[in-house]
XYZ file of C-alpha atoms in Angstrom:
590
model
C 21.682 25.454 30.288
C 20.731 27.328 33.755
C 17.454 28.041 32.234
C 16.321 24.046 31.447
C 18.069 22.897 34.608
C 15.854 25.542 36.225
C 12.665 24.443 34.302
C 13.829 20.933 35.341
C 14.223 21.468 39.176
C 10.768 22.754 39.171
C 8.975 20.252 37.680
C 10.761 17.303 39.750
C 9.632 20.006 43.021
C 6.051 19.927 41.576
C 6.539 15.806 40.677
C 7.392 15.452 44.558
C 4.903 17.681 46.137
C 2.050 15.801 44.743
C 3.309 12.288 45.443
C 1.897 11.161 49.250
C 3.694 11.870 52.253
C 4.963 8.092 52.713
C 6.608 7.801 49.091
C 8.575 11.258 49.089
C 12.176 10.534 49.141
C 14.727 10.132 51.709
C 16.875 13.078 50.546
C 13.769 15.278 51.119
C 14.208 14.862 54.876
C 17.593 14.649 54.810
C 17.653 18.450 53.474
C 16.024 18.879 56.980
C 19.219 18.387 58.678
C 21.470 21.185 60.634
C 23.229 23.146 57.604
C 26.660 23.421 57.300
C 28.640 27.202 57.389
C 29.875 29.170 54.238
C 32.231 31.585 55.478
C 34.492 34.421 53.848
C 37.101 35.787 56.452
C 37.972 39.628 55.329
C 40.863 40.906 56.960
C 42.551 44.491 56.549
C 45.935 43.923 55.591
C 47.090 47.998 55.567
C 50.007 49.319 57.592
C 47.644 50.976 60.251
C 46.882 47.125 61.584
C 50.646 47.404 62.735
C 49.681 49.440 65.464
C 46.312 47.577 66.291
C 47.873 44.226 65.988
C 51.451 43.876 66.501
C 52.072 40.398 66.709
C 49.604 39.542 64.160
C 46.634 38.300 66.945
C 43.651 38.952 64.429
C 45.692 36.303 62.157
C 45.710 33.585 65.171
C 42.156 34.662 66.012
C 41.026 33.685 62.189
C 42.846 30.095 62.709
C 40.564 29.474 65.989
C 37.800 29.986 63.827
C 38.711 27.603 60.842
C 39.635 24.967 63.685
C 36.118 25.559 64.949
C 34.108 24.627 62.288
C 33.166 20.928 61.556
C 36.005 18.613 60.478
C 34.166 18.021 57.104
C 31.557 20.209 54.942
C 31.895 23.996 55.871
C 33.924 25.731 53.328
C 35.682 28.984 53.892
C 36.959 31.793 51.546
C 39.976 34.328 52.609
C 40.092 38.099 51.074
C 42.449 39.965 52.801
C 42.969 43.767 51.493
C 44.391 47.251 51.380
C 43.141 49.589 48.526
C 43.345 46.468 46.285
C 43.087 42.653 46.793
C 46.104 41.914 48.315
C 45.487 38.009 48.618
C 42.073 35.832 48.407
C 41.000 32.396 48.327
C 38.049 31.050 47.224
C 35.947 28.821 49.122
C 37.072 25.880 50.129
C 35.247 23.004 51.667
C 37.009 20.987 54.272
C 37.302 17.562 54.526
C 40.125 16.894 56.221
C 43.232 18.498 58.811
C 45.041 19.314 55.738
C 42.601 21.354 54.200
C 42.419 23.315 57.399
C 45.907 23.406 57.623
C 46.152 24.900 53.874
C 43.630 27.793 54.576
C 45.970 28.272 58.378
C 49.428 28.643 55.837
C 47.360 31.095 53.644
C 46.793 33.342 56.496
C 50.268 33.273 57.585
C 51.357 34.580 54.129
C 49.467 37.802 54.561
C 51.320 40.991 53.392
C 50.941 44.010 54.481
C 50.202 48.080 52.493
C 49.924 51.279 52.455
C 46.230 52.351 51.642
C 43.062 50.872 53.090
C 39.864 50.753 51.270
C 37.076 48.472 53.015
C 34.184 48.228 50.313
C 37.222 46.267 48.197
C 37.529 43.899 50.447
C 33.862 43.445 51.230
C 32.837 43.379 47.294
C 35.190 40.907 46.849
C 33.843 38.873 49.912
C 30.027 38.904 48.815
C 31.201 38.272 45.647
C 33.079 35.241 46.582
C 30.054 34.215 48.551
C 27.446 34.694 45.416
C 30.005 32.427 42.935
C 30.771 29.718 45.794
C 28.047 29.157 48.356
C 26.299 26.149 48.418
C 22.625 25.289 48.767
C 21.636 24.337 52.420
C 24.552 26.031 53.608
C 24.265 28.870 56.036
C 26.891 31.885 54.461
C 28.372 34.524 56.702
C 31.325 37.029 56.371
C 33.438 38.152 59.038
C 35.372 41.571 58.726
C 38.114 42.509 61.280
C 39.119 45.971 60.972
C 39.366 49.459 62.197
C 36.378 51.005 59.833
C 38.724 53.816 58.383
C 39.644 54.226 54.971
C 43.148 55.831 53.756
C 42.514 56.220 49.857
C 46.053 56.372 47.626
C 45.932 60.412 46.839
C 47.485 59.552 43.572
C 44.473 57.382 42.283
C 41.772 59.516 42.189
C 39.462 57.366 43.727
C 37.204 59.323 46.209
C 35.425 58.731 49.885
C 32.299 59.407 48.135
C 33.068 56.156 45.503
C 34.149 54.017 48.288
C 31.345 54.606 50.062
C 28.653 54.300 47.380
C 30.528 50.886 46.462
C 30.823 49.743 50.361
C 26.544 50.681 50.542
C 25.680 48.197 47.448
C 28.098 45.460 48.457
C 26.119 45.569 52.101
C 22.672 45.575 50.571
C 24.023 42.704 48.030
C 24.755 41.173 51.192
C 21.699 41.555 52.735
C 19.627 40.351 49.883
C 21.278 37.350 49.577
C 20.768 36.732 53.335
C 24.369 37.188 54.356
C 25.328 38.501 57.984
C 28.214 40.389 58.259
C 29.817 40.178 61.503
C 32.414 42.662 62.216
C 35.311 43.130 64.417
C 37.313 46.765 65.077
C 40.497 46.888 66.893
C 40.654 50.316 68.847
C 44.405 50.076 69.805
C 45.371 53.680 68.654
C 42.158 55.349 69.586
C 41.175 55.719 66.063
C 38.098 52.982 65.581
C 35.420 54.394 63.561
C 32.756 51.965 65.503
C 29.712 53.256 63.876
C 30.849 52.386 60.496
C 31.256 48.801 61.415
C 28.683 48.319 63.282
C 25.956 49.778 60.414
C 27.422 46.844 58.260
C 26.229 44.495 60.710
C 23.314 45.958 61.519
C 22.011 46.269 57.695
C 22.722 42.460 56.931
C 21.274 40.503 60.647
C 25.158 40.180 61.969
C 27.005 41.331 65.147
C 29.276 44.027 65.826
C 32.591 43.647 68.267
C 35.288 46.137 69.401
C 38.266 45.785 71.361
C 41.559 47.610 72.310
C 43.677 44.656 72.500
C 44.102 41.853 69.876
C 44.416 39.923 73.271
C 40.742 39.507 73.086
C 39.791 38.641 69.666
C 39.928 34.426 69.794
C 37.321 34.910 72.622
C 35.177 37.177 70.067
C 35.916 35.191 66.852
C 34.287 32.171 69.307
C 31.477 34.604 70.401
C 30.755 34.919 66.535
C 31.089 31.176 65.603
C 28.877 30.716 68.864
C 26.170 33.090 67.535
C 25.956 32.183 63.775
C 25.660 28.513 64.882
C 22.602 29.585 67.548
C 25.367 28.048 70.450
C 26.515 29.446 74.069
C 30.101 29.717 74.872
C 30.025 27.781 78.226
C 32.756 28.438 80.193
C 34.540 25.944 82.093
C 36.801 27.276 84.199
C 40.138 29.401 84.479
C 43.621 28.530 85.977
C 46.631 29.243 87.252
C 48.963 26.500 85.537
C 51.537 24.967 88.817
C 53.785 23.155 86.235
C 51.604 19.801 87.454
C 48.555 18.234 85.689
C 45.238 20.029 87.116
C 42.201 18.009 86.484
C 39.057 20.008 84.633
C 35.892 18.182 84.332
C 33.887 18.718 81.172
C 30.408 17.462 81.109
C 28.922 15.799 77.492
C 25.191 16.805 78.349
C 23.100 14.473 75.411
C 23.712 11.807 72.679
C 22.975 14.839 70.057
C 26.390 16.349 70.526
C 27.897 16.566 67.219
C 31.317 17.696 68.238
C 32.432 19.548 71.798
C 35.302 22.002 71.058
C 37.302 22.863 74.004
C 39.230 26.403 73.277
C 42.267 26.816 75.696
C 43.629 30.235 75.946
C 47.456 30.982 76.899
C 50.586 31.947 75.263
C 52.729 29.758 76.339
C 52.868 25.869 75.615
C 50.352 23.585 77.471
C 49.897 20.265 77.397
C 46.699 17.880 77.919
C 45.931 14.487 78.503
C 42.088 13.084 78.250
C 39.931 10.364 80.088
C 36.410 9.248 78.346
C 33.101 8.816 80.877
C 34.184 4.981 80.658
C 37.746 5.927 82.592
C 39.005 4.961 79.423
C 42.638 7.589 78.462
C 41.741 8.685 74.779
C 44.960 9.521 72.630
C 45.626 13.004 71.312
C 44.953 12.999 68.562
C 43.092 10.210 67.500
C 40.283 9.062 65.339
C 37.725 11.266 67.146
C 39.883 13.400 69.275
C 41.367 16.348 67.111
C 43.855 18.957 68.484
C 44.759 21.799 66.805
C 47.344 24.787 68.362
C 48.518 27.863 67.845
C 50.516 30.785 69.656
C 47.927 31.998 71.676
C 45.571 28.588 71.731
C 45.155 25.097 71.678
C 41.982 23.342 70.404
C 40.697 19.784 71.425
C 37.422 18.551 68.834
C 35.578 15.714 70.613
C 33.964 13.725 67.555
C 30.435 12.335 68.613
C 31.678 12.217 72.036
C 30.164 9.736 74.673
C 27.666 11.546 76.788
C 29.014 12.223 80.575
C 32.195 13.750 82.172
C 35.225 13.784 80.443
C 38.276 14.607 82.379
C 40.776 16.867 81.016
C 44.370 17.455 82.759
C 45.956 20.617 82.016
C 49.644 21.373 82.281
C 51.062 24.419 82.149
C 53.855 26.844 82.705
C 53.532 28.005 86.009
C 52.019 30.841 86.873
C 50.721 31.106 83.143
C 46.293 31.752 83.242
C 44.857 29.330 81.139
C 40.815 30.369 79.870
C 38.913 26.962 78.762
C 35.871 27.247 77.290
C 33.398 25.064 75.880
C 31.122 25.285 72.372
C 28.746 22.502 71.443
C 27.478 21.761 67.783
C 24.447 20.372 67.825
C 22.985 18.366 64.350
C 19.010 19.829 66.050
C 16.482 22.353 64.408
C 13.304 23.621 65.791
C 10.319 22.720 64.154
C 6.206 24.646 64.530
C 3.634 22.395 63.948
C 1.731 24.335 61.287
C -1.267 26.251 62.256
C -5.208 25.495 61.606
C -5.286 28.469 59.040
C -2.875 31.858 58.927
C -5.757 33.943 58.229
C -7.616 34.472 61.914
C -9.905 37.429 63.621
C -9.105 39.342 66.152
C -10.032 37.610 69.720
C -8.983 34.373 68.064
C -6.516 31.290 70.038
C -4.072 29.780 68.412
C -2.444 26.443 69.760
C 1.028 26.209 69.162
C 3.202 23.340 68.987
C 6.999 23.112 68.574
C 9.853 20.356 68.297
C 13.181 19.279 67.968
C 13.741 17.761 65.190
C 17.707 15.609 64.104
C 18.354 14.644 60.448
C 14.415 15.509 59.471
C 12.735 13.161 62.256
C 11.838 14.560 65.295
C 13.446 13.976 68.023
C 13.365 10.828 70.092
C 15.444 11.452 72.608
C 13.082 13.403 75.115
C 16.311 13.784 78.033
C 17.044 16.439 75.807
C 13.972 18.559 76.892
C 14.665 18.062 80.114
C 16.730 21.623 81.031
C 15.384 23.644 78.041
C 12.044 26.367 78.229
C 10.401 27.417 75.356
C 8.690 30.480 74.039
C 6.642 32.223 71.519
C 7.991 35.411 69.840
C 5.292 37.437 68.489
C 5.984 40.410 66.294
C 3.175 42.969 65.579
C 4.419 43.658 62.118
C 2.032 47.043 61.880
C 3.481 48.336 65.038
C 6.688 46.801 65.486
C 6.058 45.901 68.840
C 7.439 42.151 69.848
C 6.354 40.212 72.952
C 7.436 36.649 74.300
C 4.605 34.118 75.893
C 5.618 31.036 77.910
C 5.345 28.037 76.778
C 4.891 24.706 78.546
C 7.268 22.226 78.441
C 6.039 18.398 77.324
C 8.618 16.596 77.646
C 8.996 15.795 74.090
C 7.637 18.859 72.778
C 6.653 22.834 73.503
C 2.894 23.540 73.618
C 0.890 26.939 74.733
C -1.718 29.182 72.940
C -1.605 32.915 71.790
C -4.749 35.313 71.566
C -4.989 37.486 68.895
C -5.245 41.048 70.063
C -5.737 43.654 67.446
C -6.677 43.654 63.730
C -2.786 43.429 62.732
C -0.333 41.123 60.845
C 2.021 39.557 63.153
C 5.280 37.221 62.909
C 4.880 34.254 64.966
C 8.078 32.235 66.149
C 9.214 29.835 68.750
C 12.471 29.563 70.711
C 13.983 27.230 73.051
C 17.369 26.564 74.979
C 19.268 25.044 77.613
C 22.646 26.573 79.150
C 24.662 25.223 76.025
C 22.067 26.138 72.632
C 19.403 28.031 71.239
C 16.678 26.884 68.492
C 14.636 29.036 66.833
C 11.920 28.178 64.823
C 11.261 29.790 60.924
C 8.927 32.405 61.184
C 5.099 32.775 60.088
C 2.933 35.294 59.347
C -0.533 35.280 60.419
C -3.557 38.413 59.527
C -6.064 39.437 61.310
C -6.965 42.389 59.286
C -10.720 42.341 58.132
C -11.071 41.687 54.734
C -7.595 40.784 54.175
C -6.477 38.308 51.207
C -7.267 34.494 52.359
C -9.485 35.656 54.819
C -11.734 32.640 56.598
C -15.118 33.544 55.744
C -17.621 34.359 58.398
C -19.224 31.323 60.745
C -22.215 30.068 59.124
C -21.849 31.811 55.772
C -19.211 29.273 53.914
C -19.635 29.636 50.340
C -21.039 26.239 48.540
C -19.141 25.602 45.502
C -19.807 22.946 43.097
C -17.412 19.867 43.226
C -14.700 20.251 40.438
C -15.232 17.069 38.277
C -12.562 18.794 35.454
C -9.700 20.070 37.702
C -9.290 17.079 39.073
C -9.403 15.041 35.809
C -7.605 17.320 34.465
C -5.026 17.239 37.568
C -4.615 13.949 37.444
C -3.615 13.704 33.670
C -1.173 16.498 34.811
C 0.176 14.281 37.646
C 0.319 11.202 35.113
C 2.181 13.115 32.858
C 4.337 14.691 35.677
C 5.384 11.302 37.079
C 6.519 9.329 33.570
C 8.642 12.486 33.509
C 10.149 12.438 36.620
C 12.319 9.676 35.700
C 13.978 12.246 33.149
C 14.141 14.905 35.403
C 15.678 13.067 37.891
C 18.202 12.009 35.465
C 18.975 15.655 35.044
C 19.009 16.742 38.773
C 21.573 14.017 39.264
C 23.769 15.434 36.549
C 23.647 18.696 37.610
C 25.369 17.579 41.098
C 27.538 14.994 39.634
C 30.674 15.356 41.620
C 34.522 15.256 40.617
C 37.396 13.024 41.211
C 40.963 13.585 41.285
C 42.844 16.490 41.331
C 44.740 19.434 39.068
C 48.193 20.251 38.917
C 48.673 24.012 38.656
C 51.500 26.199 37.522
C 51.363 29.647 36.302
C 53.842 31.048 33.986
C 54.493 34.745 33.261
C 55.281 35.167 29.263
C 57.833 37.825 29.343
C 59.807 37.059 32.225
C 59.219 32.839 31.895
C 59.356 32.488 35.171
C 57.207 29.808 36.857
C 55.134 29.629 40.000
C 55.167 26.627 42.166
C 52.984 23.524 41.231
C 49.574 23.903 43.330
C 47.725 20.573 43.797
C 43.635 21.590 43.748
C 41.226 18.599 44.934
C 37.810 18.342 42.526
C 36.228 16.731 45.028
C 34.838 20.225 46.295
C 32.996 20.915 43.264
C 29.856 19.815 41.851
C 27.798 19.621 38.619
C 30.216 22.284 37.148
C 33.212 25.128 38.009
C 35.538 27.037 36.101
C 38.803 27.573 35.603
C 38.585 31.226 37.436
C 37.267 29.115 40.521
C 40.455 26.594 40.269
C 42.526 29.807 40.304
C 40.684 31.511 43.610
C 39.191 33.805 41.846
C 42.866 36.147 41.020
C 41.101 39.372 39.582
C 43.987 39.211 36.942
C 42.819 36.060 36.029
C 39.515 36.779 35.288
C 38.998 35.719 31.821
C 39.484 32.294 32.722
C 36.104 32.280 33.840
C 34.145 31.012 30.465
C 36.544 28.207 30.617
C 33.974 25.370 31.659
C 34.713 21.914 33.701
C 32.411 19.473 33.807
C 32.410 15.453 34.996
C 32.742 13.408 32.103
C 32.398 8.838 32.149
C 34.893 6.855 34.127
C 36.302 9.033 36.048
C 36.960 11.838 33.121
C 36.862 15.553 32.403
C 35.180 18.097 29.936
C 36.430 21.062 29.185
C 34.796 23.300 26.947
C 36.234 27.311 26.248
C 33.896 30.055 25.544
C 37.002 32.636 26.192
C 39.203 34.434 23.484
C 42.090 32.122 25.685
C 44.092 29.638 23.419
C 43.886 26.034 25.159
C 46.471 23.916 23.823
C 47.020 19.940 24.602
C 50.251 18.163 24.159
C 51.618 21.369 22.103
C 48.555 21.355 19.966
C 45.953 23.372 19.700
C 42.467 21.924 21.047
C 38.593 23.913 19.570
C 36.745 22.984 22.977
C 34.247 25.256 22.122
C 32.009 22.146 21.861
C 34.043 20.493 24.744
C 37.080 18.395 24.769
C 37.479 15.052 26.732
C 39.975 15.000 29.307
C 41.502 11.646 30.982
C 44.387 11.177 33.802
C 47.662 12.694 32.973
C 46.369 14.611 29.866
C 48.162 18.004 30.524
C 46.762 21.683 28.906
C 48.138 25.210 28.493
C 45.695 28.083 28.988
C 46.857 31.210 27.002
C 45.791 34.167 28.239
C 46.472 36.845 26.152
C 45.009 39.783 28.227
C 48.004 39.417 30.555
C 50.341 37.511 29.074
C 50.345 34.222 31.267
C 49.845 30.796 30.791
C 48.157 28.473 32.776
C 49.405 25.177 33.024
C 47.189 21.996 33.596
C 47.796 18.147 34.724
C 44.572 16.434 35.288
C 45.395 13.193 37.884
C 43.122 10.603 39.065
């Protein structure tokens, strides 16, 4: 099935590449648009983070980050980990408060053990990340931890096994193009800082340490900040009076997807809000989320109207409150592509570069008006980089760059203002004589015949290609058919009967197909629910079909969904699994 909907993707990418600019679809350029996060959050559970984190800080830090992301389309897994899997969730895409509040509840529920083993708990992530992610979507994993391992003596397991495991899991990482960011708390002395930081440094990511858990929602905002290519802009500090202090907190541009203001204090604070009309704006409202915590308080400004907003700030006296500011931005940097990547050396290129919202470029030149722009050119046979100016348009970045030696290099542009950072995807240009796709030389262009039969021939290809584009679209859209409804969940152990509460698990997440394993979050325990198949069936149904030794029963009796099985609202299953000696059971609501 993954091979023909592969076969079929490819010949609806061909179908669409020949078809003129004007008539390619909308959803083309849509894809163009600012990507969404996919985000595992790893998180040493072992006795040793006693010391380092005493009241649990690194657990508040995590919920600053969920509340950071966009109310609706990141998703975000949870492994947390000793020697084993202690507890994970699978990714989880947020639509709504309640989503975020679900993954904030898991976090609290965090146990703590005895033995720490990290490349468990970063196998688990990537793997997580590998099942889940989706297309588009920009996937990172974020490890807090102290980089020491304390192996159970009684297992057998060696340093020299954890560490060859740890090593793949980081290069599975970094072949899938997923940073790991990493954070090591240094409390008792003991942080083994190189270790962490080689994780990030092998995958693109970042590397933090701190003594005191005070610090990390400042760092897990320094990491949301750098993923998303954003600056932390800080607003001010204060010494709370017990009165309401006025902060002002500028909007800069119409492009402002959402303006989270992070305020930092342990003790209660309270906040009221005044739009750039004068206009008070409840909290919470429609486009004003707050989210808080022990140590923080979080206000989400949804599309919020350019100019000051005025925010008063109550506190306990004497308490210092931090406020910050982070910007999300839906804006990508486009190059205009170059007259040919194949050049000589003492050749000028002209480069152009633009901003560019929801594919089009930007229209909106006031933007431009605080940012600078530059080229970043990497000699790829030296490894020397250097940056060159580049003039500012008003609606767009221009300059020029003279080849200097008979090298490859990496062209790239940046630009940024005091809030975010663009940078543009990378090309590769070669000026090495006689390289492949050379220009030939001035004056010597080789004549070749016209080619009457490649482009009949073409053109009965591109026929044929468009009558079956209507089938291949057909396909495409079932492939990302999404879900409705929701499962009912319960899990009962065979030889003890004993029941676990009912867990309510939205569809709505999934598309084109998932499997029962997924539903579950991926419990290792559970694994060999993972040939048990869900896919979207008419009005509003569900098929299942079981490629497992597990017995699927419905109403009492046995179902054969080896084929598939329809399921409608309130049709309820049993999933035998006799590997462990549970039972999964199902309710299926629209």
């Amino acid at each position: 099935m993954f091979r023909k909907n592969k076969i079929a993707l490819s010949l609806l990418l061909v179908v669409l590449l020949l078809l003129p600019e004007g008539l390619q679809p909308a959803a083309a350029a849509a894809s163009q648009q600012s990507s969404h996060i996919d985000a595992v959050l790893v998180m040493d559970a072992s006795n040793s983070m006693k010391t380092s984190d005493p009241h649990h800080l690194s657990g508040e830090a995590m919920k600053m980050f969920i509340d950071m992301l966009s109310a609706q389309g990141d998703k975000v897994g949870i492994v947390s980990y000793t020697d084993k899997i202690q507890r994970e969730k699978a990714l989880l895409e947020i639509q709504s408060d309640a989503d975020k509040a679900d993954l904030k509840q898991f976090i609290d529920q965090i146990d703590r053990g005895a033995y720490t083993d990290i490349s468990v708990g970063m196998k688990e992530a990537v793997k997580v990340l590998k099942q889940g992610t989706e297309k588009g979507h920009e996937p990172m994993i974020v490890v807090l931890a102290d980089g020491n391992n304390q192996l159970d003596p009684k297992s057998g397991r060696t340093e020299g096994q954890a560490d060859r495991e740890l090593s793949q899991a980081v290069k599975e990482a970094g072949a899938e193009g997923i940073p790991i960011y990493t954070i090591g708390l240094n409390a008792d002395g003991k942080l083994n800082k190189k270790a962490l930081a080689d994780l990030s440094d092998q995958t693109g990511g970042k590397s933090f340490s701190t003594s005191s858990a005070d610090d990390l929602p400042h760092i897990l905002s320094e990491i949301f900040a750098s993923h998303q290519k954003l600056k932390i802009l800080p607003v001010t500090a204060i010494t709370a009076n017990g009165s309401y202090q006025e902060v002002t907190v500028n909007v800069p541009n119409a492009n402002v997807l959402e303006a989270n203001i992070s305020l930092m204090s342990s003790k209660p604070v309270d906040v009221k809000l005044t739009d750039p009309s004068g206009n008070n704006q409840p909290i919470p409202s429609a486009n004003v989320l707050r989210s808080k915590s022990k140590t923080y308080s979080l206000i989400k400004l949804l599309k919020p109207e350019q100019g000051d907003w005025k925010l008063q700030v109550k506190g306990v006296p004497k308490d210092k409150i931090d406020i910050n500011l982070i910007f999300n931005y839906d804006l990508e940097l486009d190059m205009a592509p170059l007259a040919s990547k194949s050049v000589k050396k003492g050749d000028t290129i002209d480069i152009n570069a633009y901003l560019v919202s929801n594919g089009q470029k930007l229209k909106d030149n006031g933007l431009y008006q605080h940012m600078n722009g530059k080229l970043i050119v990497k000699d790829l046979d030296s490894g020397d980089a250097k940056e060159v100016e580049l003039a500012n348009k008003g609606d767009h970045f221009e300059g020029t760059y003279t080849v200097e030696a008979k090298h490859q290099y990496e062209l790239k542009v940046r630009a940024e203002d005091k809030s975010f950072y663009r940078e543009s995807k990378p090309v590769t240009i070669s000026a090495k004589a006689g390289g492949a796709g050379s220009a030939p030389a001035a004056g010597q262009e080789e004549k070749k015949p016209f080619p009457v039969w490649p482009v009949v021939i073409g053109a009965i290809v591109l026929a044929a290609l468009a009558a079956a584009a209507y089938f291949v679209l057909g396909a495409v859209r079932k492939a990302n058919k999404g879900f409705v409804g929701q499962m009912v969940v319960e899990i009962r152990d065979e030889n003890t009967g004993e029941k676990t509460y009912p867990q309510y698990k939205k569809l709505t997440g999934f598309k084109g197909k998932f499997n029962l394993h997924q539903l579950l979050q991926l419990a290792p325990e559970l694994k060999e629910t993972d040939k048990v198949i869900f896919t979207p069936g008419k009005n509003d149904r569900l098929m299942i079909q079981n490629n497992s030794a597990c017995l699927i029963e419905k109403s009492g009796r046995a179902v054969d969904a080896s084929r598939g099985a329809e399921l409608k609202s309130g049709d309820r299953l049993s999933v035998s699994l006799p590997q462990v000696d549970k039972t999964i059971l199902i309710e299926y609501l629209v």
